[in-house]
PDB file of C-alpha atoms in Angstrom:
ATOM      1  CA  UNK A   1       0.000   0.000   0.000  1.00 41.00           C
ATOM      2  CA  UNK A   2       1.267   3.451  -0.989  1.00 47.00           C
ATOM      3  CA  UNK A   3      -0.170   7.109  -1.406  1.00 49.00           C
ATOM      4  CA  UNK A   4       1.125   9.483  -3.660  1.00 51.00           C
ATOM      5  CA  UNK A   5       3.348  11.432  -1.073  1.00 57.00           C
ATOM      6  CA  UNK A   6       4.108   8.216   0.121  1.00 59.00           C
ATOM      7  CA  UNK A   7       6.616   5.935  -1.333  1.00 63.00           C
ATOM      8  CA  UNK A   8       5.991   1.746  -0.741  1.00 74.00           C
ATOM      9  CA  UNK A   9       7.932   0.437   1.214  1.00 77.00           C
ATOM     10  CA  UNK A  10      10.080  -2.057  -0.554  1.00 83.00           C
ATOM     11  CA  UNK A  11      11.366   1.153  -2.714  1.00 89.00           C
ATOM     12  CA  UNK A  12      12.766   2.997   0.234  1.00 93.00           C
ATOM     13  CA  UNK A  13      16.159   2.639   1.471  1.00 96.00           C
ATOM     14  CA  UNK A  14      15.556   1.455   4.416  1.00 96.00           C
ATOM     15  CA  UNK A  15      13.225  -1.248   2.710  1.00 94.00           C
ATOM     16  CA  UNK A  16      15.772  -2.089   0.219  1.00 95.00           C
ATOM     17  CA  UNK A  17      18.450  -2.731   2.948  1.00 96.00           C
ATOM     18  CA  UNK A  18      15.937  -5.084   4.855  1.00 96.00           C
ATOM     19  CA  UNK A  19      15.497  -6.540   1.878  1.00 94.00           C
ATOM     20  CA  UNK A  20      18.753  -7.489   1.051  1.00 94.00           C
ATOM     21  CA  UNK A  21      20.457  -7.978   4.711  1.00 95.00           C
ATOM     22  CA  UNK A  22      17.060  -8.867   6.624  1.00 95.00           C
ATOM     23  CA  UNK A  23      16.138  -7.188   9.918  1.00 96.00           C
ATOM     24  CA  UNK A  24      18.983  -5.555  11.719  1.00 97.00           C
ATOM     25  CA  UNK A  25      20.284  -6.888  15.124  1.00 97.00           C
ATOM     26  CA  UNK A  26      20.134  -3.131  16.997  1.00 97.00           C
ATOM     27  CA  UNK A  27      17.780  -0.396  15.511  1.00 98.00           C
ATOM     28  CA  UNK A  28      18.540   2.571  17.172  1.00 97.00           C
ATOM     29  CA  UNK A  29      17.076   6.437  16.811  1.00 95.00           C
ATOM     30  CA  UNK A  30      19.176   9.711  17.628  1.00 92.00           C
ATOM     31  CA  UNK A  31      17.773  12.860  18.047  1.00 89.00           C
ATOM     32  CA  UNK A  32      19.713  16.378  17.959  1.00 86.00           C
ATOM     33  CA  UNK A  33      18.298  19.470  18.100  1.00 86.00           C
ATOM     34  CA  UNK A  34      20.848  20.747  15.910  1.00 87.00           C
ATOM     35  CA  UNK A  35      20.697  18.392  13.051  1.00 86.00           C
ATOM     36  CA  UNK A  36      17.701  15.914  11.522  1.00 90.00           C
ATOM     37  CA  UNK A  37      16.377  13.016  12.723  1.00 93.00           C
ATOM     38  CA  UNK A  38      18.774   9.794  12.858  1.00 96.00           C
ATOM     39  CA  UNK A  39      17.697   6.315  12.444  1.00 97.00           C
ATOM     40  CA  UNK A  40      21.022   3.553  12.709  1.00 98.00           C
ATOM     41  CA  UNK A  41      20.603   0.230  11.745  1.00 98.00           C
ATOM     42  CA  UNK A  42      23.195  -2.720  13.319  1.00 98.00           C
ATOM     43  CA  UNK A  43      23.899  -5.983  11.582  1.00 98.00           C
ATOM     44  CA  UNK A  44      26.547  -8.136  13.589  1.00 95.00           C
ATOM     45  CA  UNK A  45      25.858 -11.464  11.069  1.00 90.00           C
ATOM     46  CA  UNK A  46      27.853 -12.114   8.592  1.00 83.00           C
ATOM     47  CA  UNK A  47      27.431  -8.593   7.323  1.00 87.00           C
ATOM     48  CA  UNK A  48      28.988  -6.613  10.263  1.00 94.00           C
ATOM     49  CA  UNK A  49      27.948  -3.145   9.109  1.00 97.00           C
ATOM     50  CA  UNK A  50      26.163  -0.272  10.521  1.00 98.00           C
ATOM     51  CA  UNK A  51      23.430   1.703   7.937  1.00 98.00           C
ATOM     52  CA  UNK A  52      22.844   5.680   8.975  1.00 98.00           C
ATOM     53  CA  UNK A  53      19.409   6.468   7.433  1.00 98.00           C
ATOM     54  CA  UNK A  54      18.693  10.462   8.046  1.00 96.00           C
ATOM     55  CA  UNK A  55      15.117  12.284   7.767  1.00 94.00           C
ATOM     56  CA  UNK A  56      16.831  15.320   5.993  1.00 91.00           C
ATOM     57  CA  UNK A  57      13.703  17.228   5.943  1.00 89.00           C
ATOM     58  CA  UNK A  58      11.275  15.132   8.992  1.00 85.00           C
ATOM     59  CA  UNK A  59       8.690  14.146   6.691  1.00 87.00           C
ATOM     60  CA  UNK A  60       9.362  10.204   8.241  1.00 87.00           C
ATOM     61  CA  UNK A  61      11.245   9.534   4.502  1.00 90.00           C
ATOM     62  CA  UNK A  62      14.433   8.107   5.896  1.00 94.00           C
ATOM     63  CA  UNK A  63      17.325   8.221   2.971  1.00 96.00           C
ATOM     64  CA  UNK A  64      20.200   6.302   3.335  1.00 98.00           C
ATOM     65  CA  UNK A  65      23.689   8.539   4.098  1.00 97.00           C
ATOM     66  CA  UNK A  66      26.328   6.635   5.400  1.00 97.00           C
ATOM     67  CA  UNK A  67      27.334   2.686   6.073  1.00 97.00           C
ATOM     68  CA  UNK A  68      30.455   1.250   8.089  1.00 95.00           C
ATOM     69  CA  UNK A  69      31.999  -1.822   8.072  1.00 96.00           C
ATOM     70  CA  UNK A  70      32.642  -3.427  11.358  1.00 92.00           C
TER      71      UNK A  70
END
């Protein structure tokens, strides 16, 4: 199910990562006053990387911005 203003899910980035790494060990939010919503997604399987997804513009659109490898 999608809207217009709304994208479905499985097109996001956040979808497409769960798609292609399945759900992340730790999901964790960070919020600064200074700077957009933050949304960090842990994968300690045989992955081992770390997904930053940030709101730029808190409409609840996560984009992907950064990755490390751990």
């Amino acid at each position: 199910f999608a809207t217009l203003q709304q994208q479905d899910g499985v097109f996001t980035d956040r979808g497409k990562i769960y798609i292609l790494f399945g759900p992340p060990t730790e999901t964790r939010r960070e919020f600064d006053p200074d700077a957009n919503p933050k949304e960090i997604w842990r994968y300690d399987n045989v992955v081992k990387r770390e997904f930053v997804f940030r709101d730029r513009n808190e409409s609840g659109t996560y984009r992907l911005v950064e990755y490390y490898d751990l």
